[in-house]
Coordinates of C-alpha atoms in Angstrom, one line a residue:
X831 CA -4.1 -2.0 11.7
X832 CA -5.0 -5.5 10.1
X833 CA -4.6 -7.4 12.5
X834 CA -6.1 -10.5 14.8
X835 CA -9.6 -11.4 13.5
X836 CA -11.9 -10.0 11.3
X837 CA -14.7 -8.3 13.3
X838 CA -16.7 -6.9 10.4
X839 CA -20.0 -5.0 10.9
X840 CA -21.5 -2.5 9.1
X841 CA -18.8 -3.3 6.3
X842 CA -16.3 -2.1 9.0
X843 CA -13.7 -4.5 9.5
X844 CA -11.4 -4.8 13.1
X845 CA -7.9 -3.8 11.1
X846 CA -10.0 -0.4 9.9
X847 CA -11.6 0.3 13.8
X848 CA -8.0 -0.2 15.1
X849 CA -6.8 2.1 13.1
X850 CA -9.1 5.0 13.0
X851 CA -10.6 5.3 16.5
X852 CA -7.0 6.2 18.7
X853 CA -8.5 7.3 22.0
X854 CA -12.2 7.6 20.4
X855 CA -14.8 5.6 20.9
X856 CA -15.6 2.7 18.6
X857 CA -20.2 3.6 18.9
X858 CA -18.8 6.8 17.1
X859 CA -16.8 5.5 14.6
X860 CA -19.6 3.0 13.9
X861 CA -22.4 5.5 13.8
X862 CA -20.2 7.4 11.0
X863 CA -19.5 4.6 9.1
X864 CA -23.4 3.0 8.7
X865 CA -23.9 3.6 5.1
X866 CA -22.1 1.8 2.5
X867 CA -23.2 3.0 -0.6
X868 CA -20.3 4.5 -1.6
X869 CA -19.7 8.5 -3.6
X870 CA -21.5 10.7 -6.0
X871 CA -20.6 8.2 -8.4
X872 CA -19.7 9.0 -12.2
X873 CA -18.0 12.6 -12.7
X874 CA -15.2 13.4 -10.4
X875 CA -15.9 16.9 -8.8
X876 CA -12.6 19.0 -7.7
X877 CA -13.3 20.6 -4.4
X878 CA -10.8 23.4 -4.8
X879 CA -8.9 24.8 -7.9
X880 CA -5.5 24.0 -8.2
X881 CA -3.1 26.4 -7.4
X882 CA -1.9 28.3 -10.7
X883 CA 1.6 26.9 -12.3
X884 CA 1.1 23.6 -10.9
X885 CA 1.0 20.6 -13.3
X886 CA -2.3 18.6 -14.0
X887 CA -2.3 15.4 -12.2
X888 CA -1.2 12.7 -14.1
X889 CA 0.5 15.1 -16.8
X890 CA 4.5 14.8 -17.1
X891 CA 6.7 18.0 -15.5
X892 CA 10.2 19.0 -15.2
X893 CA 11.6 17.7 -12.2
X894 CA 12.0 21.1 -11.2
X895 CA 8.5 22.2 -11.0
X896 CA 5.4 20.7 -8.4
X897 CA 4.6 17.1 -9.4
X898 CA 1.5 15.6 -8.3
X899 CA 0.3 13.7 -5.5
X900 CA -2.4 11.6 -4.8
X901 CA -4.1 10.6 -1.1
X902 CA -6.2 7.9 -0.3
X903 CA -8.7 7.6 2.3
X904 CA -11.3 6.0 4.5
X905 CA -14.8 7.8 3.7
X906 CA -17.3 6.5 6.0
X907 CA -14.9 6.9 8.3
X908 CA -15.8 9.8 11.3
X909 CA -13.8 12.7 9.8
X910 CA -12.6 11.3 6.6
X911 CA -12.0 12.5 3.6
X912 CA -14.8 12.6 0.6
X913 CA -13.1 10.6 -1.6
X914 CA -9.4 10.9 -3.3
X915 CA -7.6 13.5 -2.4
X916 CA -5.4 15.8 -5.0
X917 CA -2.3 17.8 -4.6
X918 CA 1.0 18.7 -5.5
X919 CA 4.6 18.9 -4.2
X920 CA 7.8 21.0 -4.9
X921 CA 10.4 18.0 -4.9
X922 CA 13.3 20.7 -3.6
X923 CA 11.0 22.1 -0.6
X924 CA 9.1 18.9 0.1
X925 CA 5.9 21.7 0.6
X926 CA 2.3 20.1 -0.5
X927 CA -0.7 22.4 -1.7
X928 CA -3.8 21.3 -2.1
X929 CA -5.6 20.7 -5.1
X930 CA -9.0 19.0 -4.4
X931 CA -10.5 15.8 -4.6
X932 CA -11.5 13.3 -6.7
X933 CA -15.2 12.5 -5.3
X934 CA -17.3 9.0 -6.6
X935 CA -14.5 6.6 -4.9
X936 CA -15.7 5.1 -1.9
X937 CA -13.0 4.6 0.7
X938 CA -10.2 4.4 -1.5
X939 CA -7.0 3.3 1.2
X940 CA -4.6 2.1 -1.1
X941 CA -3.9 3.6 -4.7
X942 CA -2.2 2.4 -7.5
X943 CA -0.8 4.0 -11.0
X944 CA -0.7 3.0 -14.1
X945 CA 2.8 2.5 -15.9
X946 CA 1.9 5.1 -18.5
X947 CA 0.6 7.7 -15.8
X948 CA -2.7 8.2 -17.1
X949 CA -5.2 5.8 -15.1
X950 CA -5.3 5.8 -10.8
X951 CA -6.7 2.5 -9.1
X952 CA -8.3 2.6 -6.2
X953 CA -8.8 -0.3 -3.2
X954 CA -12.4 0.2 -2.3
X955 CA -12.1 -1.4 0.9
X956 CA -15.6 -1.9 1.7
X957 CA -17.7 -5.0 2.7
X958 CA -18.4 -5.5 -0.8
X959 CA -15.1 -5.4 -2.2
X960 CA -14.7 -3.4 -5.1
X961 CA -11.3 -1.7 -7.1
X962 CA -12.1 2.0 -9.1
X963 CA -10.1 3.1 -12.5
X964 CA -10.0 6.9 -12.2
X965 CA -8.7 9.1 -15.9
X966 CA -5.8 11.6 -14.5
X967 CA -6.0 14.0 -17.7
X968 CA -9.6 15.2 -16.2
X969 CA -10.1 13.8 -13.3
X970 CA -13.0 11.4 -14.6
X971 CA -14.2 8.2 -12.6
X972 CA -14.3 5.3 -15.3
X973 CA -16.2 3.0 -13.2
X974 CA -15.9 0.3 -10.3
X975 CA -15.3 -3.2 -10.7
X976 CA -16.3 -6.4 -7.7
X977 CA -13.5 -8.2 -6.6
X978 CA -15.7 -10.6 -5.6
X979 CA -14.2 -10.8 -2.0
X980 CA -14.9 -8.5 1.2
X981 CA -12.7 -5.4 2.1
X982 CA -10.3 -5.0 -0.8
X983 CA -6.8 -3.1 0.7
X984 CA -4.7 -3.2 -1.7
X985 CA -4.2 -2.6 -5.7
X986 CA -1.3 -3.2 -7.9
X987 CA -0.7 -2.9 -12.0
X988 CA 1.3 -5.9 -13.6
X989 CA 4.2 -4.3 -15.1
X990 CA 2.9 -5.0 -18.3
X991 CA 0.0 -2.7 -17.8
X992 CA -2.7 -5.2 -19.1
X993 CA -4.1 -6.0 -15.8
X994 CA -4.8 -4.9 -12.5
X995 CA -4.2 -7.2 -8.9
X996 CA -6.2 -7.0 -6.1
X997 CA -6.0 -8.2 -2.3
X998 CA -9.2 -8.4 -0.2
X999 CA -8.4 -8.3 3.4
X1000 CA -11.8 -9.6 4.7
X1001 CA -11.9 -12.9 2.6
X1002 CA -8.4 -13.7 2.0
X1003 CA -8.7 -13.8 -1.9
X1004 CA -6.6 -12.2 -5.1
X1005 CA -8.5 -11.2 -8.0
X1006 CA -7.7 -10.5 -11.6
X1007 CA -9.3 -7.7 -13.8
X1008 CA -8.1 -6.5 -17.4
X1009 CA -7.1 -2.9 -18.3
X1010 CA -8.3 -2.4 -21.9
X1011 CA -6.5 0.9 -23.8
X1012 CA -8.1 3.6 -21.8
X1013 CA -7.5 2.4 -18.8
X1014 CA -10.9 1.4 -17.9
X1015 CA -11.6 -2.1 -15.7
X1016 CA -12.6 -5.4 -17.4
X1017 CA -15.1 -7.9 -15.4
X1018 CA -13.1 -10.2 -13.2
X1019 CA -10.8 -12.7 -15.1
X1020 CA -9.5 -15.0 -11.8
X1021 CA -9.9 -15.1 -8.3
X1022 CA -7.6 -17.4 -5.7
X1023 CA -8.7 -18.1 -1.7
X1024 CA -5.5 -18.5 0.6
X1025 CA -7.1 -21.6 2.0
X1026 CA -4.1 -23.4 3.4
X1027 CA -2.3 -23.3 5.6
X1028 CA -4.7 -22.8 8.2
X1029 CA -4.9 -19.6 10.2
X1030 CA -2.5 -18.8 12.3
X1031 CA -2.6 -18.4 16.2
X1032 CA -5.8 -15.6 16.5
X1033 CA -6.8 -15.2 13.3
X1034 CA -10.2 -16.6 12.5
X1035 CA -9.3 -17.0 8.5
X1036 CA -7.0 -16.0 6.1
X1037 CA -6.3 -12.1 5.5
X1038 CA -4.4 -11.1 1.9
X1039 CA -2.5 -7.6 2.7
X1040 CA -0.9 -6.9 -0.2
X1041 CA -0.4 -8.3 -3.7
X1042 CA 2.5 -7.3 -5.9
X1043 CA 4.5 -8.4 -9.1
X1044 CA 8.3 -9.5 -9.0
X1045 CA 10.7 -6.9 -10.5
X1046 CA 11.7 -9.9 -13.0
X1047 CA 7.9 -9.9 -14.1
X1048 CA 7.9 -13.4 -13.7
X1049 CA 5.9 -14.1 -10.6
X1050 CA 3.3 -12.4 -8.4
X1051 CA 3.3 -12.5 -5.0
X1052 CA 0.6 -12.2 -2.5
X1053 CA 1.2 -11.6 1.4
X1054 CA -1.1 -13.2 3.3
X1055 CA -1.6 -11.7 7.6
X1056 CA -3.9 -14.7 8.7
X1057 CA -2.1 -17.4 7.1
X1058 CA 1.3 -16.6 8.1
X1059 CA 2.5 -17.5 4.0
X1060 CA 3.5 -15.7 1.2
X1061 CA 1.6 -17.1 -1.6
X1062 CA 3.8 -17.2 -5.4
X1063 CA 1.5 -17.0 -8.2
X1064 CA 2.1 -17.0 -12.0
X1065 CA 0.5 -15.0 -13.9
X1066 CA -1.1 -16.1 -17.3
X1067 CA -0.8 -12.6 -19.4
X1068 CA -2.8 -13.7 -22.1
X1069 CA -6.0 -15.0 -19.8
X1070 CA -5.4 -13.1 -17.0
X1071 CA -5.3 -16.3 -14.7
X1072 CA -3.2 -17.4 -11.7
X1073 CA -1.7 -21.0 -11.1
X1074 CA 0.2 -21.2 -7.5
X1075 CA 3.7 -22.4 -7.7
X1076 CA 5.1 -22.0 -4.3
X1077 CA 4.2 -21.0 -0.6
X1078 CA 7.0 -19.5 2.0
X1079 CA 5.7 -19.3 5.7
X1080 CA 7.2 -17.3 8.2
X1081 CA 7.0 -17.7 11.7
X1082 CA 3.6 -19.3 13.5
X1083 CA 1.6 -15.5 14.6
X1084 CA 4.4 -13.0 12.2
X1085 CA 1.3 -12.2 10.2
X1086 CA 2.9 -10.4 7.6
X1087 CA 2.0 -7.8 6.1
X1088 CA 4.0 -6.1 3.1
X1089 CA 6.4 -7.2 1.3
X1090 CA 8.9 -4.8 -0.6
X1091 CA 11.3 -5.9 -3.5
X1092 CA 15.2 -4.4 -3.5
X1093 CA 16.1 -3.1 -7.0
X1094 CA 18.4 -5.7 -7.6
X1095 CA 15.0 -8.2 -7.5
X1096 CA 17.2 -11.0 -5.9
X1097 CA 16.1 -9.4 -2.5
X1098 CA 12.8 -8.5 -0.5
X1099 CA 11.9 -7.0 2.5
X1100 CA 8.8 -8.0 4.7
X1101 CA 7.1 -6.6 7.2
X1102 CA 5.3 -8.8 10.1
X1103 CA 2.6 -7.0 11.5
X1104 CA 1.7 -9.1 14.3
X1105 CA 4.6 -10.0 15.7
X1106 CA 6.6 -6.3 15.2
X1107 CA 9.7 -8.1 13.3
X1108 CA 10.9 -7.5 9.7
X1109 CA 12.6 -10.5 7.7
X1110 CA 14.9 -10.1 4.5
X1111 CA 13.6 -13.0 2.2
X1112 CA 16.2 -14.3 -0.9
X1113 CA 13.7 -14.7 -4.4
X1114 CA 14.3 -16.7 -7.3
X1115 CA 12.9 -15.8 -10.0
X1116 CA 13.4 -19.0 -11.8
X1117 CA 11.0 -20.7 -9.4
X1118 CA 9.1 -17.9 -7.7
X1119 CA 10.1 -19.0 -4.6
X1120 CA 10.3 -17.0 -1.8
X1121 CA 12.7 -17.7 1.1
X1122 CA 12.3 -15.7 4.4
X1123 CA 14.8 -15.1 7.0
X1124 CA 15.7 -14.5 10.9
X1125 CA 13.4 -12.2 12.2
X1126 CA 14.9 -8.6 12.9
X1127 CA 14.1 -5.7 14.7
X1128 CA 11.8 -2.8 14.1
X1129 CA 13.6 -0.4 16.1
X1130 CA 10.7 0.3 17.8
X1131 CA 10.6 1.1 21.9
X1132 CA 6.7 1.5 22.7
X1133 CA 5.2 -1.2 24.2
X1134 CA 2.7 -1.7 21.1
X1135 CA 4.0 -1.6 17.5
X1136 CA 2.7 -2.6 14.2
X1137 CA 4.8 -2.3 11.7
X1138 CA 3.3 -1.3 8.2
X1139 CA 5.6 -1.4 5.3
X1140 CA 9.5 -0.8 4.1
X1141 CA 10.5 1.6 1.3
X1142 CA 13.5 1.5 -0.6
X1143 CA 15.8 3.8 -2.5
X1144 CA 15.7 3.7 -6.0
X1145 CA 19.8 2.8 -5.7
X1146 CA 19.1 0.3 -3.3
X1147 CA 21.7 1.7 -0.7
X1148 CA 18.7 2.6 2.0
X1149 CA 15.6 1.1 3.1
X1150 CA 12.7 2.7 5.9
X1151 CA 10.1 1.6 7.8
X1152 CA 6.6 2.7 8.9
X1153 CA 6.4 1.7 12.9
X1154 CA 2.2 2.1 13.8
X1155 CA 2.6 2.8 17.5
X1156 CA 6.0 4.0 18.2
X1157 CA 5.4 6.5 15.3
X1158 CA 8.8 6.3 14.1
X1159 CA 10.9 5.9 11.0
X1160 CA 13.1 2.8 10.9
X1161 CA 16.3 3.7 8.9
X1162 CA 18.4 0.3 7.4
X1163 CA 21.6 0.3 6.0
X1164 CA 20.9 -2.2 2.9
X1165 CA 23.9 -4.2 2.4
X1166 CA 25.9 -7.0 0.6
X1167 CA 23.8 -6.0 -2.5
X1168 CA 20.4 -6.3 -0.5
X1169 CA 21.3 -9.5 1.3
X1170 CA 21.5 -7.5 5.0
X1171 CA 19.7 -4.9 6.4
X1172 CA 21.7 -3.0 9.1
X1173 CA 19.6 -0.8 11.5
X1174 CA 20.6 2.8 11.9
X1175 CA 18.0 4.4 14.3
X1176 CA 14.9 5.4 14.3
X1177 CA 13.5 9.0 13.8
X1178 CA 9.9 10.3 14.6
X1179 CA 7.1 10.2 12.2
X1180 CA 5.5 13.7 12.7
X1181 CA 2.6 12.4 13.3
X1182 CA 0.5 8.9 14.8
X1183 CA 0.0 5.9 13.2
X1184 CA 2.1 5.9 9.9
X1185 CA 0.1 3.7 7.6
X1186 CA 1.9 4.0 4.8
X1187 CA 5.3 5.4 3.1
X1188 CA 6.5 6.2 -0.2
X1189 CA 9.3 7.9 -1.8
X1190 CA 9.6 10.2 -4.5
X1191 CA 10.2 8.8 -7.7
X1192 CA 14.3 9.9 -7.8
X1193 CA 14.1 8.6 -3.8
X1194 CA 15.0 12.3 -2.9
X1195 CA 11.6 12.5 -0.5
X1196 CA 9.8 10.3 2.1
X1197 CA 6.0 11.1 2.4
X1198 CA 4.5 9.3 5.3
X1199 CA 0.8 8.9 5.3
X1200 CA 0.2 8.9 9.0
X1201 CA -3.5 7.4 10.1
X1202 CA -4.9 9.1 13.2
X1203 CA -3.1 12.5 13.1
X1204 CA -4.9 13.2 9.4
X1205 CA -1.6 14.4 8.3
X1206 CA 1.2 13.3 5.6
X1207 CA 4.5 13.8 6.6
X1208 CA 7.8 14.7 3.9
X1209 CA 11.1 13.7 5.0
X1210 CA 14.0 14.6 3.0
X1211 CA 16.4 12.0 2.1
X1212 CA 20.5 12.3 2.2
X1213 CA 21.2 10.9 -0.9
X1214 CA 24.9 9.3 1.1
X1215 CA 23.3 9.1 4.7
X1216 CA 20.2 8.3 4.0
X1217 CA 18.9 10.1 6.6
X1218 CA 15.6 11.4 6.8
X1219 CA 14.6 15.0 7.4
X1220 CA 11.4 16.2 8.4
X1221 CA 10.9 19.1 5.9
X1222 CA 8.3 21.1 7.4
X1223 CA 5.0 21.3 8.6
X1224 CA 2.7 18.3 8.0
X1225 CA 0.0 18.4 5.1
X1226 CA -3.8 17.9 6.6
X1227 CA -5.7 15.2 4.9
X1228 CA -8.3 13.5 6.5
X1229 CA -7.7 10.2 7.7
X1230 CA -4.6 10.0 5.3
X1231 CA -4.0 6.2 4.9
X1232 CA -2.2 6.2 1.4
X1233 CA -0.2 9.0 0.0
X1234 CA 1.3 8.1 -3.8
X1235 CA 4.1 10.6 -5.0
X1236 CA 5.0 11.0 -8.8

């Protein structure tokens, strides 16, 4: 769940165990987790064909026909999946089929796309931190890059499409890697340590969670769990380097977690993990500064919650969030042009431990990639409600932990 300390053995760190075990028992989820060498390496292998009139992954469709969808993992996990996971989705019906999986990335739990659709990153989030460039048109592995920290969990592309951002959980550190003109992963260009502030209360060192680049383009941003800070960077384009030009802190033990921009980009959305609150946060893109509010309510009613992340319409009007533990749906009401968030209600996941949510690219589905059930949820979104509606039966996938519609 990321959060508290970083127990890591065996390249298996404590917000991984939480996570994945549920009611089993952490020797097992050890004993399946032992080797860290990672896939087959090299070609990507399709386990199953895809089913005929779909559209290849990563290739452009009316939005009338199945789009693809990609699924992240953990794969030294007991019961994961074998590496990325392939399918599509009719965006009236909401329905997933299956369409194999892209084998050679190890643990890939957070994915990324490339601006121009053809290249799919992958968070290797192993001891050795690592982040994977995978070719869509054919499925093809173009190699792994170090991050030079210790359980990478999340990826992002500069909207430029020049470089690739990384966040490594277990050492607190952003890294920096080129993207040349196929898509393929440079060597390391910059790598920052959140080393102040100090950790918060019960964290043993500073955790990154998520790095991600203003909608201005101006700024990146990186969320840091152990520090309680959310670290401004900007972003040299031409060296690929990152100079620090502001720090916003919330709350002594928030920890947050992910941070989510409103279209308008005067407006962000973050989630604290540790402490089950959300906070709107005003940005200024002149400055990069960051400025967090009042904490607000989850809408959560179990007695243990973690929130994960928020997802917002593409209009701006609604916003969700992922509640770990109460398995629910948060539903806001964005107002006064993404200065307020109003709660609505929650609504059941369809399954435990949502790790992750993501719309559809015209906002008209919610897929929820929900942990310990191995299952991804698709909600369909009122366009003037915004109320989400479970649309059928969950998809299975293995330990889902990321789920990226396009």
């Amino acid at each position: 769940m990321g959060s508290g300390t970083d127990e890591s053995g065996g390249g298996w760190s404590r917000r991984r165990l939480v996570g994945v075990l549920g009611g089993a028992a952490a020797s097992a989820a050890l004993a399946g987790c032992a080797d860290d060498s990672g896939g087959t390496g090299g070609r990507a292998v399709p386990e199953a064909r895809e089913t005929a009139g779909t559209s290849a992954p990563g290739s452009s469709a009316s939005p009338s026909g199945p789009r693809p969808l990609y699924l992240g993992t953990y794969t030294s996990a007991e019961g994961g999946g074998r590496g990325i996971g392939v399918a599509s989705y009719d965006p009236v019906s909401g329905r997933i089929t299956g369409g194999g999986t892209i084998t050679g990335v190890p643990d890939p739990s957070y994915l990324a796309v490339h601006p121009d659709g053809g290249t799919l990153y992958a968070a290797n989030e192993r001891a050795r931190g690592a982040v994977t460039a995978v070719r869509l048109s054919d499925r093809t592995v173009l190699g792994s890059r170090a991050t030079g920290g210790t359980h990478t969990c999340h990826v992002s592309v500069h909207p430029g499409g020049r470089w690739l951002l990384s966040a490594d959980y277990g050492s607190g550190t952003v890294a920096v890697h080129p993207i040349d003109a196929s898509g393929a992963l440079g060597e390391r260009t910059d790598q920052v340590t959140h080393r102040r502030p100090a950790p918060g209360p019960g964290q043993q060192g500073p955790h990154a969670h998520q790095v991600v680049t203003a909608p201005d383009g101006g700024h990146v941003l990186a969320v840091d769990l152990g520090t309680d800070t959310v670290y401004s960077y900007r972003l040299d384009e031409r060296n690929g380097t990152l100079t620090e030009v502001a720090q916003a802190h919330t709350r002594a033990g928030a920890g947050p977690r992910h941070l989510t921009f409103h279209p308008g980009g005067r407006y962000a959305y973050l989630a604290n993990e540790a402490d089950d609150t959300v906070a709107v946060c005003g940005y200024d893109a002149a400055t990069g500064r960051l400025r967090i509010g009042a904490p607000q309510s989850t809408g959560a009613k179990a007695g243990t919650n973690y929130p994960a992340q928020f997802a917002v319409t593409p209009d701006g009007a609604h916003a969700f969030l992922a509640n770990r533990g109460d398995n629910t749906l948060a539903r806001y009401a964005v107002e006064a042009d993404g200065a307020r968030l109003r709660l609505v209600g929650t609504v059941p996941v369809a399954g435990d431990f949502p790790r992750q949510i993501a719309l559809s690219p015209d906002g008209g589905l919610l897929f929820a990639a929900n942990q310990r059930s191995g299952t991804v949820g698709v909600f369909r979104v009122d366009a003037a409600s915004g109320e989400p509606r479970l649309t059928g039966e969950p998809f299975a996938s293995p330990v889902a932990v990321c789920a990226v519609p396009l």
